[in-house]
Coordinates of C-alpha atoms and ligand atoms in Angstrom, one line a residue:
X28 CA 17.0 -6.3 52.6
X29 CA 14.9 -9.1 51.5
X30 CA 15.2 -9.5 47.5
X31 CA 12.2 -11.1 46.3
X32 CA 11.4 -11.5 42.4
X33 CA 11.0 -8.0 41.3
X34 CA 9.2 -8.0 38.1
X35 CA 8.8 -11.8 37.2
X36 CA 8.5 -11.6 33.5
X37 CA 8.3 -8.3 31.5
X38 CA 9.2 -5.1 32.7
X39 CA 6.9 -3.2 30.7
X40 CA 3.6 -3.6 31.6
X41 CA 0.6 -1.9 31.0
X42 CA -2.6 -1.3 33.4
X43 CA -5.4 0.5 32.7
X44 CA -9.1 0.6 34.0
X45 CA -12.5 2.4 32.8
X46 CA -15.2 2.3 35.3
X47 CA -18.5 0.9 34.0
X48 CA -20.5 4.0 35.6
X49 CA -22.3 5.0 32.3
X50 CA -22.3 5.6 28.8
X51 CA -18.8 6.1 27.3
X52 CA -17.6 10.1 26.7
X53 CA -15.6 11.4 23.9
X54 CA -13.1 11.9 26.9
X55 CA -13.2 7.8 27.7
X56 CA -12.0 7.5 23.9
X57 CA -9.9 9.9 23.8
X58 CA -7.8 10.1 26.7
X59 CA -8.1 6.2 27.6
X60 CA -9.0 3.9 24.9
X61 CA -7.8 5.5 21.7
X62 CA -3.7 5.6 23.7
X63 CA -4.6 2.1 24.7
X64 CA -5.1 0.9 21.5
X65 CA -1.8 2.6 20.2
X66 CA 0.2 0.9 23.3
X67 CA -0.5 -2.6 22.2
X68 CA 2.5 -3.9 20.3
X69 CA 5.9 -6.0 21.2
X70 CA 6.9 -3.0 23.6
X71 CA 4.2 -3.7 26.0
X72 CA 2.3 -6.8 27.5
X73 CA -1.0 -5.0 28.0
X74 CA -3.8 -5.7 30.2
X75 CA -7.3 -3.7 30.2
X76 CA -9.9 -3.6 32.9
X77 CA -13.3 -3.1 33.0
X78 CA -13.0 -1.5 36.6
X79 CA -16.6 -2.7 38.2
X80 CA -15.7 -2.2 42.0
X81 CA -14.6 1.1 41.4
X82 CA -18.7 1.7 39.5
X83 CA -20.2 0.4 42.4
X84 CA -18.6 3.6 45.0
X85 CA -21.3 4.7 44.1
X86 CA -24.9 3.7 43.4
X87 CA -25.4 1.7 40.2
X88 CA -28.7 -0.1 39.1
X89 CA -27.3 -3.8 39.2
X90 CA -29.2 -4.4 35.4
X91 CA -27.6 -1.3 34.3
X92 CA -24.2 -2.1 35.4
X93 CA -23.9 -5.2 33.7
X94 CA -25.4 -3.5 30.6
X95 CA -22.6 -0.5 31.0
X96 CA -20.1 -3.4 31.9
X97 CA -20.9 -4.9 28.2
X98 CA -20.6 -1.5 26.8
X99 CA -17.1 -0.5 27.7
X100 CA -16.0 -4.1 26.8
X101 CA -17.5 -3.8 23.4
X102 CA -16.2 -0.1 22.8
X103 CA -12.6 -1.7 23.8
X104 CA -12.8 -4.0 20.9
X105 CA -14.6 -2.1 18.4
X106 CA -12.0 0.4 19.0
X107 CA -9.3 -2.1 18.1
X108 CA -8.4 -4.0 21.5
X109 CA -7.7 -7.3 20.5
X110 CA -8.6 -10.0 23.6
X111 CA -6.6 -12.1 21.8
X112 CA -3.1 -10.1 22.7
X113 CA -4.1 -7.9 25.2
X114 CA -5.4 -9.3 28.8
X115 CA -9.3 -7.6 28.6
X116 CA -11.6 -8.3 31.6
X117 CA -13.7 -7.2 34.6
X118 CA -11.7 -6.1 37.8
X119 CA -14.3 -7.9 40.1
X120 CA -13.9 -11.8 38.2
X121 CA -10.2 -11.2 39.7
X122 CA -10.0 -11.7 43.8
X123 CA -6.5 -10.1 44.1
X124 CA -7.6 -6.6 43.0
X125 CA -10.1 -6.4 46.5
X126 CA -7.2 -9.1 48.1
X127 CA -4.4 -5.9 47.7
X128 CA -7.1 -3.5 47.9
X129 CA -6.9 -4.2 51.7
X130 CA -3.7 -4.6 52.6
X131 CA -3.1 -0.8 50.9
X132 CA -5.8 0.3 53.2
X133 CA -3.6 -0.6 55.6
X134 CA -0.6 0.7 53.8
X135 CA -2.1 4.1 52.7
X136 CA -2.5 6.8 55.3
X137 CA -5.7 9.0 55.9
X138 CA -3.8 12.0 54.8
X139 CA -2.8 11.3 51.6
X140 CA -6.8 10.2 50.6
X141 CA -7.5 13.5 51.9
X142 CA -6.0 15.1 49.3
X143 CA -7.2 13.8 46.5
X144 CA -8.9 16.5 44.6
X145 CA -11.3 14.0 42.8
X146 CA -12.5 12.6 46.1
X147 CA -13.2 16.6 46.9
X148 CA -14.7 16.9 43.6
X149 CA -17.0 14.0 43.5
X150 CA -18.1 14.1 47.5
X151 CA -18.5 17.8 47.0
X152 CA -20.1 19.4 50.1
X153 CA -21.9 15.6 50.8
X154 CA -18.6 14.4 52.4
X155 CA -20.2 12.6 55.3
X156 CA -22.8 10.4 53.1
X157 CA -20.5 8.9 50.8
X158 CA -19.4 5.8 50.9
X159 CA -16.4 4.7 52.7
X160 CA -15.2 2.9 49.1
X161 CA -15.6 6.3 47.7
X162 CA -12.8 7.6 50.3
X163 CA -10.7 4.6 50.1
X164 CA -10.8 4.5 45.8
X165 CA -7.3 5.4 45.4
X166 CA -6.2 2.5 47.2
X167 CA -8.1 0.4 45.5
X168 CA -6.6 1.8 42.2
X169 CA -3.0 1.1 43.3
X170 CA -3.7 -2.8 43.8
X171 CA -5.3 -2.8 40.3
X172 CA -1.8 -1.4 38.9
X173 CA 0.4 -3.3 41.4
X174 CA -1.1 -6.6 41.5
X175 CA 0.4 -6.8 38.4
X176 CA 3.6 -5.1 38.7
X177 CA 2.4 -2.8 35.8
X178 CA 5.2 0.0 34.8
X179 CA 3.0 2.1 32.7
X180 CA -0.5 3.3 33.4
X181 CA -1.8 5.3 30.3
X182 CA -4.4 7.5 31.5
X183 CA -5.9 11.0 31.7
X184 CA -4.9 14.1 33.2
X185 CA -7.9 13.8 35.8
X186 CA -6.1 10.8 36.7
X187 CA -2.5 11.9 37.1
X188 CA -2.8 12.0 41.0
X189 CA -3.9 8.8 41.6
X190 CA -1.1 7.2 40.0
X191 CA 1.4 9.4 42.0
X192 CA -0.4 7.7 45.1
X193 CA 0.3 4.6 43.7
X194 CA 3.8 5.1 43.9
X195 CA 3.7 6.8 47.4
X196 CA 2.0 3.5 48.3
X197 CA 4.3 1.2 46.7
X198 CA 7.3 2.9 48.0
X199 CA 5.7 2.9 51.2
X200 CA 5.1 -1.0 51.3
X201 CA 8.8 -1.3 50.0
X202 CA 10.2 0.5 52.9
X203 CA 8.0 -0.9 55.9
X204 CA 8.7 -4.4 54.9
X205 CA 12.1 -4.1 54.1
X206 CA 11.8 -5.0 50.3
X207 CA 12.4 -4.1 46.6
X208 CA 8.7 -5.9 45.5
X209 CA 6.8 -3.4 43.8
X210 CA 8.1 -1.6 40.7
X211 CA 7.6 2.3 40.0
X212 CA 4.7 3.3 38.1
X213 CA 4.6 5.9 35.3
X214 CA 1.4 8.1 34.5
X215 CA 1.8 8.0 30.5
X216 CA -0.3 11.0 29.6
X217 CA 0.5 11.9 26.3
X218 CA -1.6 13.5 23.2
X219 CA -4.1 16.5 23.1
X220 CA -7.1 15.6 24.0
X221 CA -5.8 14.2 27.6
X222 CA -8.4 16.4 29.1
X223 CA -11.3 16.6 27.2
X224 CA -13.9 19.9 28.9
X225 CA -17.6 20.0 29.5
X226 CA -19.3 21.4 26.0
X227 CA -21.5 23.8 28.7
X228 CA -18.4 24.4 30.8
X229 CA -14.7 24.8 29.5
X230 CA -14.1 25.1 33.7
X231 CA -15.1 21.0 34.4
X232 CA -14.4 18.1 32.7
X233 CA -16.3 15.9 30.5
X234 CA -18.1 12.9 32.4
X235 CA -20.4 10.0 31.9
X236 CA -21.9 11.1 35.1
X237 CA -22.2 15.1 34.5
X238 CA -25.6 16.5 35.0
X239 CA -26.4 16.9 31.4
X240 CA -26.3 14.9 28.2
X241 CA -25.5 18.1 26.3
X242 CA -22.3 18.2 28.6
X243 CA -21.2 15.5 26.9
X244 CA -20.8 13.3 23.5
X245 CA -21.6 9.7 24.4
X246 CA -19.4 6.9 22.1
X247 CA -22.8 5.9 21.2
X248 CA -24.5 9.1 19.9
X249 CA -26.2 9.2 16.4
X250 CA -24.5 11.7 13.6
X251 CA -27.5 14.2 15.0
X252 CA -27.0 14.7 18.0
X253 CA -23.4 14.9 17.6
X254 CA -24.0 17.6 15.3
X255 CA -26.6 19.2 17.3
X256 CA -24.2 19.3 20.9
X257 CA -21.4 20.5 19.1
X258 CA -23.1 23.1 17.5
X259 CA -24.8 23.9 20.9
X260 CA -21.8 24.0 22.7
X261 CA -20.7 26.9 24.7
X262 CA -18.0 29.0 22.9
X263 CA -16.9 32.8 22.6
X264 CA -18.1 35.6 19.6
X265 CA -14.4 35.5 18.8
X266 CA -12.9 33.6 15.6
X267 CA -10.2 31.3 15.7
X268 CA -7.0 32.8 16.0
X269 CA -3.9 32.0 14.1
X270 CA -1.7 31.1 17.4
X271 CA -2.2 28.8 20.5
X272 CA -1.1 31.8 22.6
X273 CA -4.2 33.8 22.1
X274 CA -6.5 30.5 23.2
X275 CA -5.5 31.5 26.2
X276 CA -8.9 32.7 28.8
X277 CA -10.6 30.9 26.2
X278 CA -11.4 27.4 27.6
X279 CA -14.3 26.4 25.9
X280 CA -12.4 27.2 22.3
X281 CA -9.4 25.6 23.2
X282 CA -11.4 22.5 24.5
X283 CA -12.7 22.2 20.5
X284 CA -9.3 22.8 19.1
X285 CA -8.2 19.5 21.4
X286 CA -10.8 17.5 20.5
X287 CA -10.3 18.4 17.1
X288 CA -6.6 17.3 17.6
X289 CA -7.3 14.4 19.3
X290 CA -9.7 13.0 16.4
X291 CA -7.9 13.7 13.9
X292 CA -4.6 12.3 15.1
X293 CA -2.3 15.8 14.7
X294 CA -1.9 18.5 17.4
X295 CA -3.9 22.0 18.3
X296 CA -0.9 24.1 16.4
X297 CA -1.9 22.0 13.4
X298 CA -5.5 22.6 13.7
X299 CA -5.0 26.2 14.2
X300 CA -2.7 27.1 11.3
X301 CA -6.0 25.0 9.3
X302 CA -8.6 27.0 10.7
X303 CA -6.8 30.4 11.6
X304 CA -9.1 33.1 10.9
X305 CA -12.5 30.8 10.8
X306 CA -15.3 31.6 12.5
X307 CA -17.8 28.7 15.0
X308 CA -19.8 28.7 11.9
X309 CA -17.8 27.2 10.1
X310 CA -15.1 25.3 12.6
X311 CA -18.2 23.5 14.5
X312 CA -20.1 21.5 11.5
X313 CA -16.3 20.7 10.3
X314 CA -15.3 19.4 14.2
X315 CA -19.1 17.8 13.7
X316 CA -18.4 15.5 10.7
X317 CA -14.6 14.8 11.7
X318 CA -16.4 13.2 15.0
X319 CA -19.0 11.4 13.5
X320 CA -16.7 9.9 10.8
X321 CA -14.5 8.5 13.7
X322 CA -17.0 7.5 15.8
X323 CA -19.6 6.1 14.0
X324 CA -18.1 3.0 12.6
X325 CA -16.6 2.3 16.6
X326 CA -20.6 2.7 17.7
X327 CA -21.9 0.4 15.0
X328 CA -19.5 -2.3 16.0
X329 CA -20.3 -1.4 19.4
X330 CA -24.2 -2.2 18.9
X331 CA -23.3 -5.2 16.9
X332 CA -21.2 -6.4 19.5
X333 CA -23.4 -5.5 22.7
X334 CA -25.7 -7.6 21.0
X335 CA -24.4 -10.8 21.8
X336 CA -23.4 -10.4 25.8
X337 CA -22.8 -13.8 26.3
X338 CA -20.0 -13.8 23.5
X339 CA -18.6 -10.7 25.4
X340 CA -18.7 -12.4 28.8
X341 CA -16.7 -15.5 27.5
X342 CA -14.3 -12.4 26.3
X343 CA -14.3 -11.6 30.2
X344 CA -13.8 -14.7 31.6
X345 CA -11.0 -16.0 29.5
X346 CA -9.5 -12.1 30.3
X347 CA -10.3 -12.9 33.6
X348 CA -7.8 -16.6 33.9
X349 CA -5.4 -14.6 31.9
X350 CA -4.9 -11.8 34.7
X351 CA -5.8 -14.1 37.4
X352 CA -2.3 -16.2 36.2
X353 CA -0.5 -13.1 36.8
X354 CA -1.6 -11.7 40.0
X355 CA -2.3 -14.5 42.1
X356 CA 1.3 -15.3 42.3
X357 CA 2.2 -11.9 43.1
X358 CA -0.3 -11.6 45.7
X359 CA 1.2 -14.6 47.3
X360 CA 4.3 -13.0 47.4
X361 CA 2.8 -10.2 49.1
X362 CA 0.9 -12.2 51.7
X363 CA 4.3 -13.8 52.5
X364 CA 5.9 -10.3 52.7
X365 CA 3.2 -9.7 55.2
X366 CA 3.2 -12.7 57.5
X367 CA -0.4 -13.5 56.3
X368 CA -0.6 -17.6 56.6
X369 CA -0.9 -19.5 53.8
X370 CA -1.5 -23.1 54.0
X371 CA -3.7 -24.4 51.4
Ligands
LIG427 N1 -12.9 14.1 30.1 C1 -11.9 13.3 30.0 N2 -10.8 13.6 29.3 C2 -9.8 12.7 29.2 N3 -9.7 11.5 29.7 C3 -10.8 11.2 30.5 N4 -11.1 10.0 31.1 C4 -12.3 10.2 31.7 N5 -12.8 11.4 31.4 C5 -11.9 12.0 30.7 C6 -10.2 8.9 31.3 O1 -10.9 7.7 31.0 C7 -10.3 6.7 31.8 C8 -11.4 6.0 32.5 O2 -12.0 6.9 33.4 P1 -13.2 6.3 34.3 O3 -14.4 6.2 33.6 O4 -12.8 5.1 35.0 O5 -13.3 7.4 35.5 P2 -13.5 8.9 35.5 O6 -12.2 9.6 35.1 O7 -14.1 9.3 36.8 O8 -14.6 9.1 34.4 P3 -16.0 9.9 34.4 O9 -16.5 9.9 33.1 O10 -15.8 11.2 35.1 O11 -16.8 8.9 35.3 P4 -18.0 9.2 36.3 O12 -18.7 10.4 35.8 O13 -18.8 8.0 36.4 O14 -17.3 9.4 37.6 C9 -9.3 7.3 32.7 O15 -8.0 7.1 32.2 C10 -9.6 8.8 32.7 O16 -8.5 9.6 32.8

């Protein structure tokens, strides 16, 4: 078996990407950012993407994407991402993400992207006028993580089986080339609010792309009409009750117990033994002002920040030599692992 350099310099390291594809949700912050921000420190070296090829599987206005593009980079920092110690850039500024993008194409089979439950979500009964990046998204995802060796991939629930296929691919390569290149990637999915629901539907997830804004609370939503969806959001006649147990059947509820949670920093028991007994009268204008008190001094600094896009695309581009130092070396690696000529 050829041995060639493993993990060159730290063994944990973090990936992570949000796709520029719209406004940021509460489920953005708290299932990505918010853990991202907790990861930085001596454990990790961590490096965050604004994922644009992965936007662009499907249609995006050009003007708008650079706009969303400048928003998730700005709710990064406002959040308390510092570019200074963690790698922060745009996935498309870096050539080996679509470099290793291909060559997992070619890794990948066609049955594992069939079952991928969000390509099935997202394609819905419209299958045959996607686009082919649509299909081959996982793939793409796996050279994000593995183009820089990354051990840890701090993500949401929705997520989870993508970063399985990233090991299935990685193990794959190992084993059809005869080496022990790419390291095993762990999902971290840890916290409450790792799956944060629809406010109209406990059933489906909260998106940035979901059919309704009142589905949704957008990282950049004034106190009003954060007070307004949250007090329009579908719940049950029911109170709170004084256990997790009897959340059960009762999505919607439990879906503002996480939230609640995952704002305040404790966990759902917490919140119910608080509000056992209370009623959507009361538990929604609290959940209301708990949200608003996080979020708006993270949208402020988000509009102060979005304000000056050429300071946050000098934020990009010296993100961008930062990852590009990384990967490119192990992309040669993997182009000599090939056979692929290089000679310049
Ligand atoms: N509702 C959610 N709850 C918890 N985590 C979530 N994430 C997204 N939605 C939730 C996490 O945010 C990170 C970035 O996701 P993304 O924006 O790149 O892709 P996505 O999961 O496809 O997000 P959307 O909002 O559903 O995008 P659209 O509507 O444009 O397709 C990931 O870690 C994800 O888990």
């Amino acid at each position: 078996m050829t041995t060639l350099d493993a993990n060159p310099a730290f063994t944990q390291r973090v990936f992570s990407g949000i796709k520029p594809s719209g406004g940021l949700t509460l489920g953005n912050y708290l299932g990505a950012i918010k853990p991202w921000v907790n990861m930085q420190g001596p454990d990790f070296e961590t490096i965050y993407c604004v994922v644009d090829l992965h936007a662009i599987t499907v249609w995006q206005d050009p003007k708008e994407l650079r706009a969303a593009t400048h928003e998730v980079v700005a709710a990064m920092i406002a959040s308390g991402i510092d570019p200074d110690s963690s790698v922060v850039f745009n996935q498309s500024q870096v050539a080996a993400h679509a470099q290793l993008g291909w060559i997992f194409n070619c890794v990948a089979r066609v049955g594992w992207m069939n079952r991928m439950t969000q390509f099935k979500d997202k394609a819905g009964k419209n299958a045959e006028q996607v686009s082919l990046g649509l299909y081959a998204y996982p793939a793409l995802m796996a050279a994000d993580i593995l183009a820089y060796h990354a051990t840890h991939v701090p993500v949401g629930e929705d997520q989870k089986q993508h970063v399985e296929l990233t090991r299935d691919i990685a193990a794959k390569f190992n084993h059809d080339f005869g080496v022990d290149f790419f390291p095993k990637t762990n999902p971290v999915i840890e916290g409450p609010a790792m799956r944060v629901m629809n406010l109209r539907d406990g059933s489906k997830k909260m998106s940035k792309s979901g059919e309704s804004d009142m589905e949704r609370i957008n990282m950049l939503d004034t106190a009003e009409l954060i007070a307004k969806k949250f007090k329009k959001a579908r719940t049950d006649p029911a109170a709170l009750p004084d256990n997790l147990e009897d959340l059960k059947g009762r999505a919607e509820a439990r879906n503002l117990v996480d939230i609640y949670a995952g704002l305040s920093g404790t966990t759902p028991e917490a919140v119910i033994a608080e509000y056992a007994g209370a009623g959507w009268g009361q538990f929604k204008p609290a959940l209301a002002d708990l949200a608003v008190a996080k979020l708006a001094p993270i949208s402020d600094e988000m509009r102060r920040l979005m304000a000056d896009p050429a300071e946050l695309d000098q934020i990009l581009g010296k993100g961008a030599d930062k990852a590009e130092a990384i990967s490119r070396p192990i992309l040669d690696q993997v182009y000599d692992i090939v056979g692929l000529v290089r000679s310049r």
